[in-house]
Each structure stands twice: as C-alpha cells, then as structure tokens.
C-alpha positions as a printed Julia matrix, in Angstrom:
786×3 Matrix{Float64}:
  58.17  -50.4   -37.53
  58.05  -52.44  -35.01
  58.48  -51.58  -30.72
  59.24  -54.61  -28.45
  60.13  -53.28  -25.04
  56.63  -51.03  -25.43
  54.99  -52.5   -21.81
  53.54  -50.43  -19.53
  56.25  -49.49  -16.48
  54.98  -49.52  -13.3
  56.56  -46.71  -10.83
  58.39  -48.26   -8.04
  58.77  -45.3    -5.57
  54.71  -45.14   -5.81
  53.7   -47.72   -7.28
  51.84  -46.48   -9.82
  50.86  -46.08  -13.65
  54.09  -44.6   -15.44
  51.98  -41.66  -17.65
  55.06  -39.63  -18.12
  59.24  -39.35  -19.02
  60.94  -36.58  -18.06
  63.58  -35.64  -20.31
  66.39  -33.77  -18.69
  66.35  -36.22  -15.79
  67.45  -38.53  -18.99
  70.55  -36.39  -19.21
  71.8   -36.83  -16.43
  70.98  -40.51  -15.39
  67.96  -40.44  -12.65
  64.77  -41.02  -12.58
  63.22  -40.74  -15.95
  59.25  -42.97  -15.41
  56.93  -40.52  -14.15
  53.73  -41.13  -12.7
  51.29  -39.18  -11.55
  52.47  -38.3    -7.44
  55.58  -37.9    -9.31
  54.33  -35.32  -12.08
  53.13  -32.89   -8.76
  56.59  -33.58   -7.3
  58.1   -32.87   -9.61
  56.86  -30.95  -12.65
  58.63  -28.93  -15.16
  56.71  -27.92  -18.82
  59.78  -27.79  -21.31
  60.6   -30.92  -20.72
  57.74  -33.9   -19.68
  55.67  -35.4   -21.89
  53.45  -37.87  -22.1
  54.67  -41.26  -22.6
  52.5   -42.0   -26.02
  53.68  -38.44  -26.46
  57.15  -39.39  -26.57
  56.91  -43.14  -28.12
  55.66  -40.49  -31.19
  57.89  -38.2   -31.05
  60.73  -40.76  -31.18
  59.18  -42.52  -34.13
  59.56  -39.43  -35.62
  62.25  -38.56  -35.13
  63.7   -42.07  -36.51
  61.66  -40.92  -39.53
  63.72  -37.28  -39.92
  66.53  -39.22  -39.29
  66.44  -41.68  -42.44
  65.07  -38.92  -44.85
  67.96  -36.87  -43.7
  70.31  -40.29  -44.29
  68.51  -41.0   -47.87
  68.1   -37.6   -48.8
  71.75  -36.99  -48.41
  73.05  -40.4   -49.98
  70.79  -38.8   -52.78
  72.49  -36.05  -52.68
  75.55  -37.89  -53.04
  74.1   -40.42  -55.63
  73.3   -37.08  -58.0
  76.11  -35.74  -57.52
  77.56  -38.92  -58.45
  75.58  -39.33  -61.46
  76.91  -36.43  -62.89
  79.93  -36.97  -62.42
  80.25  -39.99  -64.71
  77.74  -38.32  -67.75
  80.65  -35.79  -67.98
  83.62  -39.04  -67.08
  81.68  -40.84  -70.26
  82.22  -37.34  -72.25
  85.42  -37.81  -72.78
  85.92  -42.13  -71.51
  86.73  -42.54  -75.9
  89.72  -39.35  -75.51
  90.97  -41.99  -72.41
  89.65  -45.12  -72.22
  92.63  -46.11  -70.3
  92.24  -43.7   -67.45
  88.66  -43.46  -67.32
  87.77  -47.87  -67.69
  89.45  -47.64  -64.14
  87.64  -44.89  -62.6
  84.25  -45.64  -63.47
  84.08  -49.06  -62.72
  85.13  -47.59  -59.19
  82.5   -44.53  -59.36
  79.69  -48.22  -60.14
  80.72  -49.68  -57.86
  80.2   -46.18  -55.21
  76.98  -45.48  -56.64
  75.97  -49.36  -56.18
  76.2   -49.53  -53.21
  74.42  -46.63  -52.26
  72.15  -47.92  -54.3
  71.61  -50.32  -51.94
  72.66  -48.22  -48.56
  69.74  -46.4   -50.53
  67.31  -49.17  -50.07
  68.46  -50.97  -47.49
  67.87  -48.34  -44.89
  64.17  -47.54  -46.9
  63.21  -51.22  -45.92
  65.32  -51.56  -42.12
  62.69  -51.37  -39.28
  63.4   -49.61  -36.36
  63.29  -51.89  -33.05
  62.32  -49.04  -30.27
  64.85  -49.31  -27.44
  63.13  -47.03  -24.99
  65.6   -46.18  -22.64
  68.35  -45.47  -25.21
  65.91  -43.8   -27.79
  65.26  -41.71  -24.87
  68.42  -40.6   -23.82
  68.81  -39.57  -27.09
  65.92  -37.66  -27.66
  66.3   -36.02  -24.08
  69.8   -34.29  -26.16
  67.81  -33.03  -29.68
  64.91  -32.07  -27.68
  65.82  -27.85  -28.44
  62.15  -26.14  -27.21
  59.03  -26.77  -25.32
  56.25  -28.73  -26.93
  55.9   -32.07  -28.24
  57.39  -32.49  -32.28
  60.8   -29.88  -31.56
  63.16  -31.18  -31.46
  66.45  -31.56  -34.9
  67.01  -35.16  -35.38
  70.67  -36.21  -34.9
  72.91  -35.67  -37.05
  74.41  -39.57  -38.66
  77.83  -41.14  -38.18
  79.01  -41.7   -42.4
  82.23  -43.32  -42.63
  84.25  -40.94  -45.26
  88.11  -42.66  -45.55
  87.04  -44.58  -48.53
  84.58  -42.37  -50.31
  87.66  -39.46  -50.04
  90.56  -41.75  -51.32
  87.82  -42.41  -54.69
  87.64  -38.24  -55.4
  91.64  -37.53  -54.4
  92.23  -40.72  -56.45
  89.83  -39.11  -59.81
  91.34  -35.86  -58.62
  95.09  -36.56  -58.79
  94.27  -39.18  -62.29
  92.45  -36.31  -63.9
  95.59  -33.7   -63.56
  98.41  -35.72  -64.37
  96.18  -35.0   -68.4
  97.54  -31.99  -69.81
  94.68  -30.72  -70.8
  92.5   -29.9   -68.02
  90.07  -27.53  -69.13
  88.18  -30.69  -70.08
  87.6   -31.26  -67.19
  86.76  -27.8   -65.21
  83.27  -29.6   -65.52
  84.82  -32.16  -63.7
  86.12  -30.53  -60.55
  83.13  -28.33  -59.99
  81.02  -31.98  -59.25
  84.39  -33.09  -57.37
  84.4   -29.99  -54.41
  80.12  -30.25  -54.54
  80.74  -33.49  -53.6
  83.74  -32.92  -50.47
  81.51  -29.5   -49.98
  78.56  -31.8   -49.68
  79.51  -33.83  -47.45
  82.12  -30.55  -45.23
  85.46  -32.33  -46.32
  87.79  -28.55  -46.59
  91.13  -28.54  -45.99
  92.11  -26.99  -43.09
  94.06  -23.31  -43.78
  97.26  -22.92  -42.83
  98.35  -19.9   -40.82
 100.83  -17.45  -42.55
 104.84  -18.15  -41.8
 107.22  -15.1   -42.02
 110.51  -14.25  -43.13
 112.64  -13.18  -39.73
 114.41  -10.24  -42.44
 110.53   -9.73  -43.29
 108.27   -7.6   -41.53
 104.83   -9.21  -40.74
 101.7    -7.66  -42.64
  98.68   -7.89  -42.74
  97.39   -9.95  -45.54
  95.42   -6.29  -46.41
  96.08   -3.82  -48.82
  95.88   -0.01  -48.06
  93.08    1.7   -48.92
  94.52    4.42  -49.89
  97.93    3.54  -51.25
  97.44    0.09  -52.04
 100.5    -1.49  -50.27
 100.08   -4.09  -47.47
  99.2    -3.01  -44.08
 102.44   -3.0   -41.36
 102.05   -1.01  -38.78
  98.34    0.33  -36.6
  98.08    3.52  -34.78
  95.74    2.92  -31.04
  95.99    6.46  -30.06
  92.57    7.34  -29.47
  92.97   11.24  -30.18
  94.06   10.89  -33.59
  91.71    7.67  -34.68
  89.56    9.67  -37.29
  91.47    8.26  -40.09
  91.82    5.01  -40.75
  94.45    3.22  -37.48
  96.03    0.32  -40.01
  98.84    2.36  -41.96
 101.41    1.23  -44.51
 104.41    2.87  -45.47
 103.02    5.93  -47.51
 100.55    6.61  -44.64
 103.7     6.62  -41.77
 106.24    8.8   -44.2
 102.85   11.1   -44.96
 102.0    11.57  -41.4
 105.53   10.83  -39.44
 103.98   12.44  -35.77
 101.73    9.97  -35.86
 102.22    7.24  -32.56
 102.97    3.92  -34.26
 103.5     0.46  -33.82
 104.44   -2.58  -35.46
 102.23   -5.28  -36.82
 104.27   -7.65  -34.57
 103.85   -5.25  -31.09
 100.08   -5.1   -32.18
 100.04   -9.21  -32.23
 101.34   -8.44  -28.61
  99.01   -6.44  -27.21
  95.81   -8.27  -28.63
  97.18  -11.59  -26.41
  98.29   -9.7   -23.85
  94.8    -8.52  -23.58
  93.28  -12.04  -24.59
  95.38  -13.41  -21.34
  94.04  -10.46  -19.83
  90.84  -10.95  -20.33
  91.14  -15.08  -19.98
  92.77  -14.43  -15.99
  89.98  -12.13  -15.49
  87.26  -14.16  -16.75
  88.06  -17.4   -14.37
  88.99  -15.17  -10.92
  84.82  -13.75  -11.82
  83.63  -17.5   -12.49
  85.67  -19.12  -10.05
  83.79  -16.93   -7.47
  80.64  -17.58   -8.28
  80.68  -21.05   -9.44
  82.34  -20.72   -5.02
  79.23  -18.92   -4.34
  77.19  -21.33   -7.16
  78.76  -24.53   -4.83
  78.03  -22.43   -0.92
  74.38  -21.76   -2.21
  74.25  -25.77   -3.18
  75.6   -27.27   -0.1
  72.81  -24.99    1.94
  70.31  -26.04    0.22
  71.17  -29.61    0.14
  71.03  -29.71    3.81
  67.56  -27.17    3.48
  66.29  -30.21    0.99
  66.33  -33.12    3.2
  63.63  -30.92    5.13
  61.99  -28.99    2.79
  62.69  -31.48   -0.33
  59.23  -31.31   -1.65
  59.65  -26.62   -1.75
  63.22  -26.92   -2.49
  63.62  -29.27   -5.35
  63.22  -26.95   -8.09
  65.89  -24.52   -6.29
  69.0   -27.17   -6.19
  67.84  -27.99  -10.12
  68.09  -24.4   -11.12
  71.31  -23.31   -9.08
  72.84  -26.59  -11.12
  72.07  -25.1   -14.84
  73.22  -22.08  -13.59
  76.43  -23.16  -12.43
  76.45  -25.79  -15.53
  75.53  -22.95  -17.38
  78.89  -20.69  -15.8
  81.05  -23.85  -16.69
  80.51  -23.6   -20.25
  80.99  -20.41  -20.38
  84.23  -20.62  -18.48
  85.87  -23.12  -20.19
  83.6   -21.59  -24.12
  86.35  -18.2   -22.97
  89.14  -20.15  -22.12
  90.01  -20.76  -25.68
  92.98  -20.93  -27.67
  94.13  -17.68  -28.21
  94.8   -16.5   -32.4
  97.1   -13.96  -33.6
  95.96  -11.1   -35.92
  97.08  -12.0   -39.55
  94.81  -13.76  -40.33
  91.97  -11.81  -39.63
  89.87  -10.01  -41.83
  89.51   -6.32  -42.1
  86.55   -5.45  -39.9
  87.83   -8.08  -37.12
  91.39   -5.98  -37.58
  89.76   -2.66  -37.28
  87.33   -4.21  -34.02
  91.22   -5.03  -32.74
  92.75   -2.06  -32.77
  89.09    0.14  -31.36
  89.63   -2.37  -28.57
  93.83   -2.6   -28.44
  93.13    1.78  -28.75
  91.11    2.17  -25.65
  92.82    3.17  -22.55
  90.29    0.91  -20.4
  91.16   -2.31  -22.73
  88.8    -4.73  -19.99
  84.87   -1.97  -20.14
  83.65   -4.19  -22.24
  83.96   -7.06  -20.96
  83.34   -5.41  -17.0
  80.0    -4.25  -18.54
  79.02   -8.05  -19.48
  79.96   -8.84  -15.67
  78.25   -5.74  -14.42
  75.65   -7.44  -16.26
  75.3   -10.88  -15.76
  76.13   -9.23  -11.73
  72.68   -7.87  -12.22
  70.75  -10.98  -13.62
  72.53  -12.98  -10.92
  71.61  -10.64   -7.96
  67.75  -11.17   -9.63
  68.09  -14.62   -9.8
  69.08  -14.66   -5.76
  66.46  -13.14   -5.06
  64.2   -15.09   -6.76
  65.76  -17.65   -4.7
  64.77  -15.42   -1.47
  61.82  -14.94   -2.44
  60.65  -18.2    -2.71
  62.58  -19.0     0.67
  60.5   -16.65    2.31
  57.86  -18.96    3.26
  59.44  -22.11    5.36
  60.4   -21.08    8.73
  63.6   -21.12   10.99
  65.85  -23.04    8.53
  63.94  -21.33    5.91
  65.17  -18.21    7.44
  68.45  -18.84    7.99
  68.85  -20.77    5.05
  68.6   -16.52    3.63
  70.42  -14.53    5.45
  73.66  -17.28    4.81
  72.06  -17.04    1.2
  72.2   -13.4     1.08
  75.83  -12.97    2.82
  77.37  -14.66    0.74
  76.33  -13.88   -2.54
  76.85   -9.62   -0.93
  80.2   -11.09   -0.25
  83.8    -9.24   -1.48
  86.98  -10.72   -2.18
  87.99  -10.04    1.54
  85.21  -11.66    2.96
  84.74  -14.69    0.95
  88.25  -15.74    1.15
  87.61  -15.27    5.04
  84.5   -17.6     4.35
  86.45  -20.17    2.27
  89.84  -20.52    4.35
  86.35  -20.94    7.99
  84.62  -23.56    6.11
  87.35  -25.44    5.12
  89.04  -25.23    8.62
  86.08  -26.74    9.93
  85.55  -29.34    7.79
  89.36  -30.7     8.36
  88.33  -30.5    12.31
  87.15  -34.1    13.39
  86.3   -32.31   16.97
  82.5   -32.0    16.64
  82.51  -29.51   19.74
  84.82  -27.55   17.59
  82.66  -28.12   14.61
  79.04  -27.78   17.33
  80.73  -24.83   19.01
  81.71  -23.02   15.65
  77.88  -23.54   13.98
  76.58  -21.88   17.36
  78.15  -18.71   16.88
  76.64  -18.72   13.09
  73.0   -18.67   13.96
  73.45  -16.95   16.89
  74.34  -14.21   14.27
  71.19  -15.39   11.55
  68.67  -15.05   14.76
  70.79  -11.5    15.86
  69.39  -10.76   12.2
  66.5   -11.77   11.88
  64.78  -10.29   15.2
  66.79   -6.69   14.06
  64.56   -7.84   11.1
  61.5    -8.49   12.18
  61.67   -5.06   14.57
  62.65   -2.88   11.6
  59.68   -4.72    9.34
  57.23   -4.5    12.19
  57.89   -0.64   13.13
  57.72    0.31    9.17
  54.35   -2.34    9.12
  52.55    0.56   12.01
  54.07    3.02    9.81
  51.91    2.24    7.25
  48.3     0.92    8.76
  48.76    4.81   10.65
  49.17    6.01    7.42
  46.18    4.0     5.88
  44.27    4.92    9.38
  45.3     8.71    9.05
  44.05    8.48    5.34
  40.4     6.83    5.84
  41.38    4.05    3.93
  41.76    1.12    6.43
  38.01    1.55    7.23
  37.38    1.01    3.53
  39.4    -1.89    2.98
  36.93   -3.59    6.7
  34.39   -2.82    4.23
  35.38   -4.59    0.6
  34.43   -7.92   -0.24
  37.21  -10.07    1.79
  36.65   -7.99    4.53
  35.94  -11.11    6.72
  39.75  -11.77    5.8
  40.96   -8.61    6.26
  39.35   -8.33   10.49
  40.37  -11.7    11.2
  44.05  -11.49   10.44
  43.8    -7.46   11.01
  43.06   -9.07   15.0
  46.02  -11.37   14.27
  47.79   -8.34   13.9
  47.52   -6.73   17.05
  48.02   -9.68   19.8
  51.48   -9.38   16.99
  51.98   -6.13   17.92
  51.39   -6.46   21.79
  54.16   -8.73   21.89
  55.86   -7.2    20.21
  55.83   -3.76   21.56
  56.43   -6.15   25.04
  59.75   -6.53   23.71
  60.45   -3.26   22.04
  59.75   -1.52   25.97
  61.64   -4.57   26.84
  64.98   -3.29   25.42
  63.76    0.78   25.74
  64.16   -0.31   29.64
  66.94   -2.69   29.66
  68.62    1.2    27.35
  67.12    3.43   30.39
  67.72    1.28   33.4
  71.37    0.58   32.16
  71.36    4.51   31.74
  70.27    4.53   35.36
  72.75    3.06   36.19
  75.86    4.93   34.88
  74.4     8.02   35.93
  73.88    6.37   39.53
  78.04    5.37   38.99
  78.09    9.41   38.74
  76.92   10.37   41.47
  78.46    7.21   43.61
  81.57    8.69   41.63
  81.08   12.11   43.16
  80.08   12.1    46.26
  83.24   10.06   46.82
  85.03   13.0    45.2
  82.84   15.18   48.24
  83.98   12.54   51.02
  87.48   12.83   49.89
  86.77   17.03   50.46
  85.47   16.22   53.26
  87.99   14.51   55.06
  89.95   16.91   54.01
  88.83   19.19   54.99
  88.43   17.66   58.5
  92.06   17.09   58.46
  92.87   20.98   58.23
  89.89   21.58   61.18
  92.01   18.79   63.04
  95.12   20.97   61.86
  93.79   23.79   63.23
  92.8    22.73   66.48
  95.95   21.66   67.14
  97.39   25.36   66.5
  94.48   26.29   68.75
  95.56   24.35   71.27
  99.18   25.86   70.86
  98.09   29.15   70.91
  95.77   28.82   73.8
  99.05   27.97   75.65
 100.51   30.91   74.38
  98.16   33.28   75.76
  98.47   31.37   78.93
 102.24   31.5    78.9
 101.52   35.42   77.43
  99.16   36.04   80.94
 101.29   35.65   83.49
 103.27   38.79   81.95
 100.08   40.26   80.68
 100.74   43.88   81.37
 103.35   43.92   79.07
 101.92   41.57   76.43
  97.82   43.4    77.02
  98.13   45.33   73.31
  99.4    41.89   71.93
  96.95   39.59   73.6
  94.22   41.86   72.62
  95.27   40.64   68.94
  95.19   37.39   69.66
  92.73   36.9    70.38
  91.16   38.78   67.64
  92.55   36.29   65.85
  91.72   33.4    67.46
  87.99   35.29   67.43
  88.81   35.48   63.54
  89.87   32.08   63.35
  87.4    30.85   65.23
  83.86   31.47   63.67
  86.04   30.77   60.38
  86.31   26.76   61.84
  82.5    27.26   62.05
  81.44   28.18   59.0
  83.66   25.79   57.67
  81.98   23.4    59.74
  78.04   23.8    58.32
  78.99   24.57   55.12
  80.24   20.93   55.14
  77.54   20.32   57.47
  74.94   20.86   54.51
  76.99   19.46   51.92
  77.35   16.51   53.28
  73.27   16.7    54.09
  72.26   17.5    50.89
  74.48   14.52   49.13
  73.05   12.48   51.7
  69.13   13.29   49.75
  71.0    13.18   46.41
  72.01    8.93   47.84
  68.87    8.65   48.8
  66.83    9.68   46.1
  69.1     7.66   43.44
  68.81    4.54   45.64
  64.55    5.17   45.1
  64.99    5.81   42.02
  67.33    2.11   41.87
  64.7     0.51   44.37
  61.24    1.43   41.68
  62.89    0.82   38.79
  63.89   -2.56   40.48
  59.79   -3.02   40.79
  59.32   -1.85   37.56
  61.41   -4.13   35.38
  60.21   -7.08   38.03
  57.15   -6.51   36.73
  57.53   -5.8    33.75
  58.74   -9.34   33.65
  56.05  -11.2    35.23
  53.8    -9.38   32.79
  55.8   -11.45   30.44
  54.46  -14.4    32.07
  50.82  -15.44   30.96
  50.23  -17.74   34.2
  47.14  -21.32   33.34
  44.03  -21.02   34.99
  43.64  -24.27   34.84
  47.26  -25.01   37.37
  47.38  -24.64   41.22
  50.71  -21.63   41.78
  52.24  -24.9    43.65
  51.84  -27.31   41.21
  52.37  -24.57   37.67
  55.77  -24.13   39.48
  56.41  -27.63   39.66
  55.98  -27.77   36.4
  58.33  -25.68   35.34
  60.58  -26.28   37.01
  60.2   -29.85   35.42
  60.51  -28.05   31.88
  64.08  -26.05   32.91
  65.48  -29.2    34.56
  64.53  -31.41   31.44
  65.9   -28.51   29.05
  69.13  -27.49   31.73
  67.51  -23.72   30.49
  64.98  -20.77   31.77
  61.82  -19.87   31.23
  62.02  -16.32   29.97
  58.52  -15.42   29.07
  55.0   -17.76   28.34
  52.08  -16.62   25.54
  48.37  -17.59   26.2
  47.92  -18.57   22.76
  45.35  -20.83   22.69
  41.99  -20.8    24.82
  39.05  -23.15   23.69
  35.99  -21.68   25.35
  37.37  -18.11   23.76
  38.79  -19.91   20.36
  36.56  -23.19   20.25
  36.86  -26.44   21.19
  37.48  -28.43   18.52
  41.11  -29.68   16.11
  40.16  -26.97   13.39
  41.19  -23.85   15.89
  43.51  -25.0    17.51
  45.5   -26.02   14.47
  45.62  -22.48   13.58
  46.85  -21.24   17.02
  49.81  -23.92   17.25
  50.51  -24.29   13.59
  54.52  -24.28   13.4
  55.25  -24.13   16.98
  57.53  -25.42   19.7
  57.79  -25.76   23.37
  54.0   -25.36   24.53
  52.6   -26.13   27.48
  49.31  -28.54   26.81
  46.59  -28.45   29.75
  43.05  -30.22   29.49
  40.67  -30.67   32.18
  37.8   -32.32   31.06
  34.24  -32.33   32.48
  35.06  -34.89   35.51
  36.77  -33.02   36.4
  40.56  -33.91   35.78
  43.11  -31.87   34.99
  45.66  -33.03   33.0
  48.19  -32.65   29.64
  51.9   -32.13   28.99
  54.82  -30.62   27.6
  56.85  -31.63   24.28
  59.88  -29.09   22.81
  58.91  -30.93   19.13
  57.5   -28.18   16.5
  53.69  -29.32   16.28
  53.37  -28.62   12.04
  49.39  -29.48   10.98
  50.67  -30.3     7.3
  53.27  -33.69    8.37
  51.62  -36.19    9.68
  53.33  -38.56   12.18
  55.31  -38.68   14.67
  58.07  -36.62   16.0
  61.13  -37.43   17.36
  62.43  -35.67   21.09
  65.25  -35.95   21.16
  66.16  -34.07   23.86
  63.93  -36.59   25.85
  62.84  -32.73   27.9
  58.86  -34.02   26.71
  56.75  -35.8    29.59
  52.91  -36.28   30.92
  51.47  -34.81   34.07
  47.88  -35.18   35.87
  47.33  -32.29   38.33
  44.6   -34.64   39.8
  46.79  -37.39   40.86
  50.12  -34.56   41.41
  52.34  -37.24   39.01
  54.06  -36.56   35.87
  55.12  -39.33   33.56
  58.6   -38.92   31.54
  59.29  -39.53   27.93
  61.3   -43.31   27.6
  64.57  -43.45   25.55
  63.36  -46.93   23.37
  59.98  -44.75   22.83
  61.48  -40.78   22.32
  60.59  -41.01   18.62
  56.86  -41.35   19.47
  57.32  -38.04   21.2
  54.3   -36.35   19.77
  52.05  -37.37   16.86
  51.05  -34.19   14.68
  47.5   -34.99   12.34
  45.63  -32.22   10.53
  41.93  -34.36   11.81
  43.2   -34.74   14.94
  44.35  -32.58   18.22
  47.05  -32.28   20.45
  47.87  -36.31   21.03
  50.65  -37.49   22.84
  53.01  -41.35   22.13
  52.09  -44.26   20.02
  49.0   -45.96   20.48
  48.14  -43.36   22.89
  48.52  -42.3    26.35
  46.89  -39.44   25.37
  44.68  -39.04   21.44
  42.4   -35.38   21.33
  39.51  -36.22   18.64
  39.01  -33.37   15.79
  35.46  -31.78   18.34
  37.95  -33.01   22.18
  35.53  -34.63   22.75
  36.42  -38.14   21.75
  39.29  -39.87   21.88
  41.35  -42.08   23.6
  44.41  -43.25   26.5
  46.67  -45.54   27.04
  48.95  -44.53   29.66
  52.29  -45.82   30.15
  53.29  -46.3    25.79
  55.23  -44.72   25.18
  55.68  -42.06   28.83
  56.58  -43.91   32.33
  54.19  -44.53   34.33
  56.32  -47.6    36.54
  56.27  -45.82   39.93
  52.63  -45.16   39.85
  49.89  -47.83   40.78
  47.67  -47.35   38.3
  44.71  -49.38   37.94
  43.48  -48.57   34.85
  45.68  -46.65   32.46
  42.67  -45.74   29.63
  40.34  -44.1    32.58
  42.97  -42.47   35.13
  43.88  -39.23   33.22
  40.8   -38.31   32.01
  38.35  -39.34   35.13
  36.4   -41.0    31.8
  36.99  -43.32   29.01
  37.1   -40.18   26.3
  38.53  -37.11   27.41
  35.31  -34.97   27.12
  37.04  -31.7    27.33
  35.32  -28.77   29.43
  38.79  -26.98   28.75
  41.62  -26.91   26.69
  44.87  -24.03   27.41
  47.51  -24.01   24.77
  50.75  -21.47   26.59
  54.36  -21.49   24.19
  57.15  -20.57   26.71
  60.84  -19.37   25.62
  62.97  -20.33   26.67
  67.14  -19.11   27.35
C-alpha cells in the first residue's frame, strides 16, 4: 500500500508542524489539521487523534473494507458453486436448458474470481483529505480503533437479471420438486445481497368489511371491530363477529374507524412534535445568536459552548425529521403492535406518553442550559448580559416567545440605527437592573452564611486551616466589598426614607392648608359677627332714646351682647392656639427636612474618596474634564489602590485593577512631580496589547505644570497599553510607560496625546521631572458614572 500524499503539512494559522486531525471538523468542511496551539484552543477528546494514528486507522479501514468485499464476494462464490453443483446433477436430464445457464454461471464465477484477485492485488492509494473525511463518518466512539468500515456499493443489476433468468427457466419445468435445492440456494444469494421485494398493502373490496390479518384467539374468526373503552379492557380489545354477539353491550368501533383515529392520533403527534421542536429550534437559534455575538470578545471561552448548541440543534432537527415520517395504516401490523395501538387509542389522554417524553426532554434541556449558565458565570459584563438573555429565552412561555420573536423581527427590519440603539439600551437597562438586584440578594445570603459560620464558631476553624492565608485574603476583599454594598443598600434605604418623609410632609402640608381654610372660614364668621354687633350697637343707640320703656329689653340685649363677645373671644383664642400649634409643626417638619437633606448631602460626599496627591482645585478641574468628555456625571469614586499601602509593583497593582474601567490613575515621582491619566477603557491583566477608546475621553495631565493632554483622534486605538509585566501605561511609544517595579520606565509625551498648545522642551522628562518614573506614590480611583 503506497501513500503519495503523506507529506508533513504546516498549520497556516500558527506556522507550526501539524500534529493531529479533527475528525468532527472534517464533516463540516472546517479546519481539520491541528498543530499544538490549535489543540490548546480546540480540544475534543472523542474526535481528535494524532496524524500517525489517523493514517493507521485509514489503513485499517481500507483493510477491513477489502476483507468485507472479499468475504462478500467469497460468500457469493460459495453459493454460486453450490448452485453449480446442484445444476450439474440434473444437467443430463435438462442438457439443453442448463447448457446456457451453465455458461452464464461460469462466466459470473470467472468475473467474481477475477474481481477477488484484482482487489487482493489492488494497491490502495492514500488521499489524505478524502480518506480522513470518510473516516470521520465511520468513526463510532472514542479511541483510535473503534469504527465501522463504510458499506461498499455493488452493481447488482446484471446479477439480479441472471438469478431471475435462472428462476424463470426452472419454473417452466414440470418437476419442481427436483429444483427445491436450487431455489433454496437462489434465495440464499438474494438474502445475502438483501434483494427482498417490498410487501404490498392489502386491498379491500368496497363491499367487504375491513378486517385485520390476525384471527380471534377465542373463536378463530377475523378481527373486524375494536373496543377502546378502558373500563372494559380486562378482556381483549379485539373482537370478531362471535365476540360482538357474545358481548353486545360493549362499545365497539370498526377497524376502519380505528384506523382513522390512529391516523388522527399520529397527525396530532406530528403537529405537537413539530410545534415543540420549532419552539426549541427558535430558542436554540436565539441562544446561538447571543453566544455568537459574545464569541467575538471571548472566542476561546465560548467556542465549545457553540459547538454543543449546534449539536443539540442538529439532533433536534434530525429527531424532528425522524418523527415526521409517513403515517402508516394499522392493517399490516402484527398483533402486539395492534394491541399497543388499542391501548393508546383507548386512553383518555392519548398524548400522555409524548407529553412525558417532552417533559423529560425539557428536564434534559434545563440541565443543558444550567451547564451553559455555569460556564458563563466567570465572564464579566457581557457574560452576565448573555446569561440573563439565555435564561429569559429558556423560561419564556408561548406568549413571551411570540413577543420576543416579534421584537427581534421588527428590530431587524428597521434601518434606523437610532431606533435599534434605543431598543438595545432599553433591554440592557432591564438586564443591568436584574444584575444589581441579584447582586444585592446574593450579598445578603452570603452575609447570612458568614454570620452563621461565626455563630457556630466554624469561621475561626477555617482561618486555622492549611490554606488560611488564602481565605483571610479573600475575607479582607469581602469586607471591603461589604462596605461598598452596605453603602449602596444604605443609600437605597435613605432614599426610601426620604420618599416616605416627603409623603408625610405633603400630607402635613395638606392638613395645614385644610386648617388654614378652616381658619379663614372662622375669620369670616368673626367678621359676620362683628357686623352683627355693629348692627346691634346701632339698635342699642336707638333703643337708648327710649330707655325707660325698653329697660328690660335693653338688659336682655346687653346679656346677649356679652355672651356673643365671650363666644367671639373664645373662638379667637382657640383659633390663635391652633395656628400657633400648626406653625410649630411646620417649623419642626422644615427642621427635619433640612436635617435629612444635610445627611443625604453628607452621604453623597462620603461616596467619594478624595485623592491625596491632587489639590482640591486641580481635582475639580480633572472631574470637570471627565464629565465634559464622557457627557455623564460622576456619581461616586472609590480608592481601589494605594501604592504605599498595597505595594508599589505591577502584581499588586493588577490585583486591584484587573477587570475595572473608568480609572483615574495619579503618580508622584520622587522628584516631586505629580501627573497621571484617565481612561474609560477596561484594564485586563491577561489580554496584552493596546486598547481603543472610541469615545476619545481619555487624557493625561500634569498637576506640576497645570496641563491637560487630550487623546488624538488618529491614535484612539492606542489609548492605553495592557501588559501583565508592566504597570499602568498610556499611548503608543509610550506617552507613559511604568515598569514592573514602578521605578523603571520612560515617557515619550506627545506620541498619542496632544501637546501642541504647550511649549515643552524635553518630552522625556516633562512628566517625571527625571528620565525614569522612580515613583514615590500611586493612587488609583474607580469612578462610577451615571
């Protein structure tokens, strides 16, 4: 066996020697030759073998194919020789008929012998691409030797014509008993090559009642009706005419009606399967789309997940096609199958089994989606967004799924980028709010677990374990995070309290307005009474002229006036007291509101960590630059790294800033120069290289020189430089390069950041005040923007 294409190939992606072949990728016409780096990126234990093993498997496959072909032809030769022997025994009696047959059989034998010798002596040529693709289809398990050889195709037309000719010639003879041995050998040859004829369906006379081919076990007559009543199935559900006469009260249906019900049942099952699989198909497609978007950012992490989803989708599609087969009649089924059909059709819920299977499939899908969720837990913002979209799709009911499809289709049909952007932002806001709620819930549960461990005195035992230093480090991080979470929770509680106080204030204000209205009404009454008093005084003056006659009347009037004056005085006093009381309540509420406002302002100030290296005036200017460039406000700031506290080196620094964005970084060299920079870009320790700032909001500054250096638009792709062996660095060239020990480094200011409006004599020492950073202190603040 010669191998003409057995040359060592090189990986085009990594320019390394090919070590292995991916058989699964060969099916999908993707990259199948893998070097060492390819194996690290894509590992699939069941389908990746070494190149030498693949070549050995190809040789073994070809050898098995040859042995199979030789065995197949050898069996045909043996049966043909036996047939020749039987024909020779009666050749004397039928010399004329069998002389032609003998020649044809000999000719076929010679052809088979020649084919065997030709295949034995055939030199197999290794065509690596084609043979590996064939091997990928016959591989049936893990390891390097488990596979089934591909089935060989034979041209059987001439061979079938020969056997039919022999059989027809023999049928013309009168003594068929002598040829039984020959017929048996012909049937063996036909069965060897699977040449059976398809079974024709039974045809019924239109005047004949359709029956089954089975006979009644009790009466030996044809089955013509069925009993689908579950309560009466203690006896057989099949009935002949005698059974019907014996049990006339049973609920029978004809075989024809049962066949219609069976077809209806299969049609309903087909619709349920189709609808169920279409919903699953859409969910799989939606999840694939989400993960495909995330794959551009984390291709290495998610490639295996996408392959799993693709396999699930293909399996679902194959299962769907398998279940959409042609609906068969029940006439030709055996007794066991008929009884199963009777059992199914007699059930009240005929689709119970299918529903159970679909529920089991839902459980399997649920486990599958949970595994996807677990793998996505370690990713950052995009991973969390993908997780919530994934869970939302998986948990959607039919109405939500239709609404989700409608939104996606409408969004895809829109050409307006602003419309798509605002829809996407609405969805992202919903996802972020869910993440914040989950974070609060998770923190509360975690704090409860820590409190339980403290109460049970198990936490101290963990601190005394072998890995206690790791636990203590993580516990310190947890305490720092707890402060931030408590601040957020307290802010939420204060906001709720402030809202509640505002509601109470509004209620009291409304009460005051009601009381003021009531007081005005009382004043109007007093004015009315005063008017009445004046009228009475006028009447008194008139009555005094006739005093002698009206003394008794005058005395009575004086009493009334006195009582009215007392009532007026009392009303005025009560009104004055109520007004004073309400005034005091209003003053008290205003004092409470001012106190809450002061507490809220103090709380907002506490959310901001102030940098120690920058003076207040310059820090205000830095914040102004950030808010103007980003077009959003700074909500709060946290000091996440301090060199003299955490350690002035790259490993300690990366341990604090890895994965964070919107960082304000401030340096102080031992020469006394204070400088730094801000960028919204994300700092990732393991992803080395430049990071693009599409917003152009990154800038550098020097407090020593009171200068700001904006990012050039032409260099926006070089806003920051990330490297696990460097400190925080900016620009290409670099504008600021901090070495691993925070002492070494360099500056080439003006490469990526604008310095044209300043007259700088030496750009290499302008920021540091010396040729190297030689840092004395470094502060890094994480800004929360809104």
